[in-house]
Structure formats: C-alpha cells, structure tokens
C-alpha cells in the first residue's frame, strides 16, 4: 500500500517530516523518499532510498541536515521510486502517491501517442507517480489536473503535492486510502496514519473525505475540492495494514480488532485453554477473543524485535518467508499440553502456516486452533496494490477451489457466502491441509459491524467480489 506524511511549518520542518514519515513505516516495504522546498535558496531537495536491506531511519538519518525549508513531503512506498520532481505549466512541484493504476499500460500508450514522454524508468516499468503527474499536468490548475487523475485511472490514488508555497493533499476519489489532517502551534500536517500525530504534538483536525482536496501552509488550510458522497475505504486497513493506534473515519484499529475478536470469542463453542495473537496484527483480535470467550490471553508466540525492525520486510518472497519465520518464536513453556487458539489477520497464500503449525505441535501444544480476522480472500485486490494478492491464482482459496471444483474460477460466489456448503468444504480443506484442530474465519458481516461504517462505504472486494470503479 504505502503511507505518506506532509508538513508546512513556521520552523524548519525536517524533524517532523522525518519522524512523521517514519511512523508510516509499517505501510510499505520497498522504498522511501523525502522532499523539502527551501524558499531561501529557491530549490527542492530530494532523496530516495531502498528499504529492502534496512529500515527508514538508518537510511535517512545521516543526510537529514541537507533537508532545509519549512515545507516537505515524504513517503514509504510499496511501488516506484518517489517523490518525483516536475517542472510544468503549473509550476515546479514534488509529488508522492499511494496508488494502484490498473490501466497504466493503456494510459501510457495514449500519452506517448500524444507526444508526452516518460523519464522515470529506473525500476523497469512506468513509474505510477510520474503517470499521475503527467495526468495532473493536463489540467489548467492543480484541481483540474487531479480531477483528470480521478477520472482517468482505474484503481485508486491518494497524493501529496509539494509546491513552492504549500502542500496540496488529495484523497482518492472513493477514499480507498486515508488522509488525516492535523495541526499544532505554527504548523499543519497530513498523514496516511494518524499514529504519526501524538508524539509530534499534532492534534487531529479531521479526516479528508473521498475525493477531497486541501491546500495548506503554516498559517492554515483551505478546501480546494469538496468531498464526494460515495466512499469505498479499504476494510483491510483495520484487519491488516493499520497500526493499532491509528484511526480512519473515527474508528480506531485496535478497537475494531478487539471488537471482531470479542464477537467471535463470545459465539465460539470450541473448548480451548488460552488465546494468543500472532504478532503484530493478530494481537488485538486475540485480546478481544480471550475477553469474549472468557479464557486467558497468553503469549505462546513472541516476536523478536531487537534486530528485526517492523519495517524490514524484503520484497523477495523466499527471503520474506525466512524473515517472517525468524521473527516469530514459539514459547514451549506456554504451549506444552495446551489447547491453544491463535488469532491472525488473514490467510493469503498460506506459506507461513505451512511451517508454523507443525512447530507449535513440536513445542507440545495438544491442540492448535486458528481464528482469522478477515473472511477468506477469494479475489485479488484491484484497488490498492495489496502486494500479496497480485494474481488471484496465488490465493490459497483459489488453489483449494481448483482442487474441489477442477476449476479455480468455478462457483466463486458460493465460496464467499459464510456457512454455505461450498464455503464449509473450502474451510475444512484448508484446516486439514495445515493440520489445524479447528479453523474459523470472521464473516464479512462481523468485520463490517466491527468497523462500524455502513457496508456500502467499505470495500470488501477481496472477500466477496463486490466492485466499484
Ligand atoms: S480489494 Fe481488499 S485489499 Fe483491496 S481495497 Fe478492497 S478491501 Fe482493501
């Protein structure tokens, strides 16, 4: 997905920018970038680093003093190198995006045919952020250009633009990804994750609405485009991506995870001795499950954090699996002889489950039960670049459906209906494959109820195939 932070301050902005971007580190794994505008020297300063071998702070700390000025933007990116800096009829500006553009090839062809060229090809393909900038440049104003982006792309796009005087923040037209506005004495800031605000002393002003555009400097903010009525915010923000202290649309991530677990625990008749969360995103749900079920919460698995920072997740699959395994350490003393129930955020490909369930039995667990916050992922994400589901056929559910039906695309609608015979057959096959004593997924209804927004405002495409472009 990715997360960004932008700031305009009466003081040098580099410290807030540095920590503000760092607090978005859990949102992406590939690259990070910062840009500031120094009005005294009349120039942008920019830097981009890979995050595949280390994490944000170590990459940027040593060069921080070179970022001068009172306005800046930065990003943790799951996609291309950014920010990119543009000189156009709208003026000079830097831009970062949290975006997924499904029709990028068609747009690229169209722009090239009209005489436009692309220059940011260092990752081998068209840079999504450059594509967004070129679409903006087709407008008479920034607002006009951003509306062109909203109209032309299939997928989603939230962005920050750093001009020579201000920061412009535009939330995706259907609000798939969030932007939160904050304020403190002498400064305004925007962030994908509201977690960035408390320790930097920003108070929450409001969440931008879907399609809303605001411009701000250190003195204040003004709305350039009113929000639309329709919203499709990603439900996976609460189940998987979000940091526990973040909130979107007024709903806190940890609260939602706890509520999901509580609802599940209070209805679950399975006899267990304890509940345990798979760190980090399974912990809130397991605490709720334990409270709802009336069993103790135990740390039967712990995450080794001193040398494995949260943001260090390499993009290469085999390395990622190794790191994921090495970070989690089972505690045999807490597992021995127990009927242990684990909560996790989702099952995507199932590769981690393969290794880990047997380890739990090897440590002496008598039974291993699994409860999953998200409903089964039956469709790949077309909207935010949820990295683990690039292709529908990579999903464990599709492979299982293929085995059950002889065709991974057969009867999908029935597999998304909780407790239908086909749904039960699919869940049972997954349970059997991983040697689990029992396996249950949250229903879409429980997920949406815990989020607390009307179903029509929440994207659940990867669970039920519902589509809004
Ligand atoms: S398809 Fe899934 S991951 Fe993608 S935006 Fe919708 S809910 Fe989020």
PDB file of C-alpha atoms and ligand atoms in Angstrom, residues 176 234-236 380-384 386 459-463, ligand 1:
ATOM      1  CA  UNK A 176      -9.885   3.742  -0.572  1.00  0.00           C
ATOM      2  CA  UNK A 234     -10.329  -0.478   2.328  1.00  0.00           C
ATOM      3  CA  UNK A 235     -11.522  -2.787   5.123  1.00  0.00           C
ATOM      4  CA  UNK A 236      -8.070  -4.378   5.191  1.00  0.00           C
ATOM      5  CA  UNK A 380      -7.129 -10.341  -5.633  1.00  0.00           C
ATOM      6  CA  UNK A 381      -7.079  -6.634  -4.830  1.00  0.00           C
ATOM      7  CA  UNK A 382      -7.507  -4.330  -7.829  1.00  0.00           C
ATOM      8  CA  UNK A 383      -7.513  -1.116  -5.877  1.00  0.00           C
ATOM      9  CA  UNK A 384      -4.598  -0.537  -3.547  1.00  0.00           C
ATOM     10  CA  UNK A 386      -2.257  -5.231  -1.671  1.00  0.00           C
ATOM     11  CA  UNK A 459     -14.527  -2.030   0.250  1.00  0.00           C
ATOM     12  CA  UNK A 460     -14.880  -5.789   0.709  1.00  0.00           C
ATOM     13  CA  UNK A 461     -13.986  -6.755  -2.854  1.00  0.00           C
ATOM     14  CA  UNK A 462     -11.312  -9.306  -1.939  1.00  0.00           C
ATOM     15  CA  UNK A 463     -13.824 -11.196   0.230  1.00  0.00           C
TER      16      UNK A 463
HETATM   17  S1  LIG B   1      -9.911  -5.350  -2.526  1.00  0.00           S
HETATM   18 FE1  LIG B   1      -9.414  -5.834  -0.359  1.00  0.00          FE
HETATM   19  S2  LIG B   1      -7.318  -5.062  -0.026  1.00  0.00           S
HETATM   20 FE2  LIG B   1      -8.114  -4.119  -1.922  1.00  0.00          FE
HETATM   21  S3  LIG B   1      -9.029  -2.153  -1.322  1.00  0.00           S
HETATM   22 FE3  LIG B   1     -10.677  -3.643  -1.267  1.00  0.00          FE
HETATM   23  S4  LIG B   1     -10.697  -4.457   0.836  1.00  0.00           S
HETATM   24 FE4  LIG B   1      -8.741  -3.401   0.535  1.00  0.00          FE
END
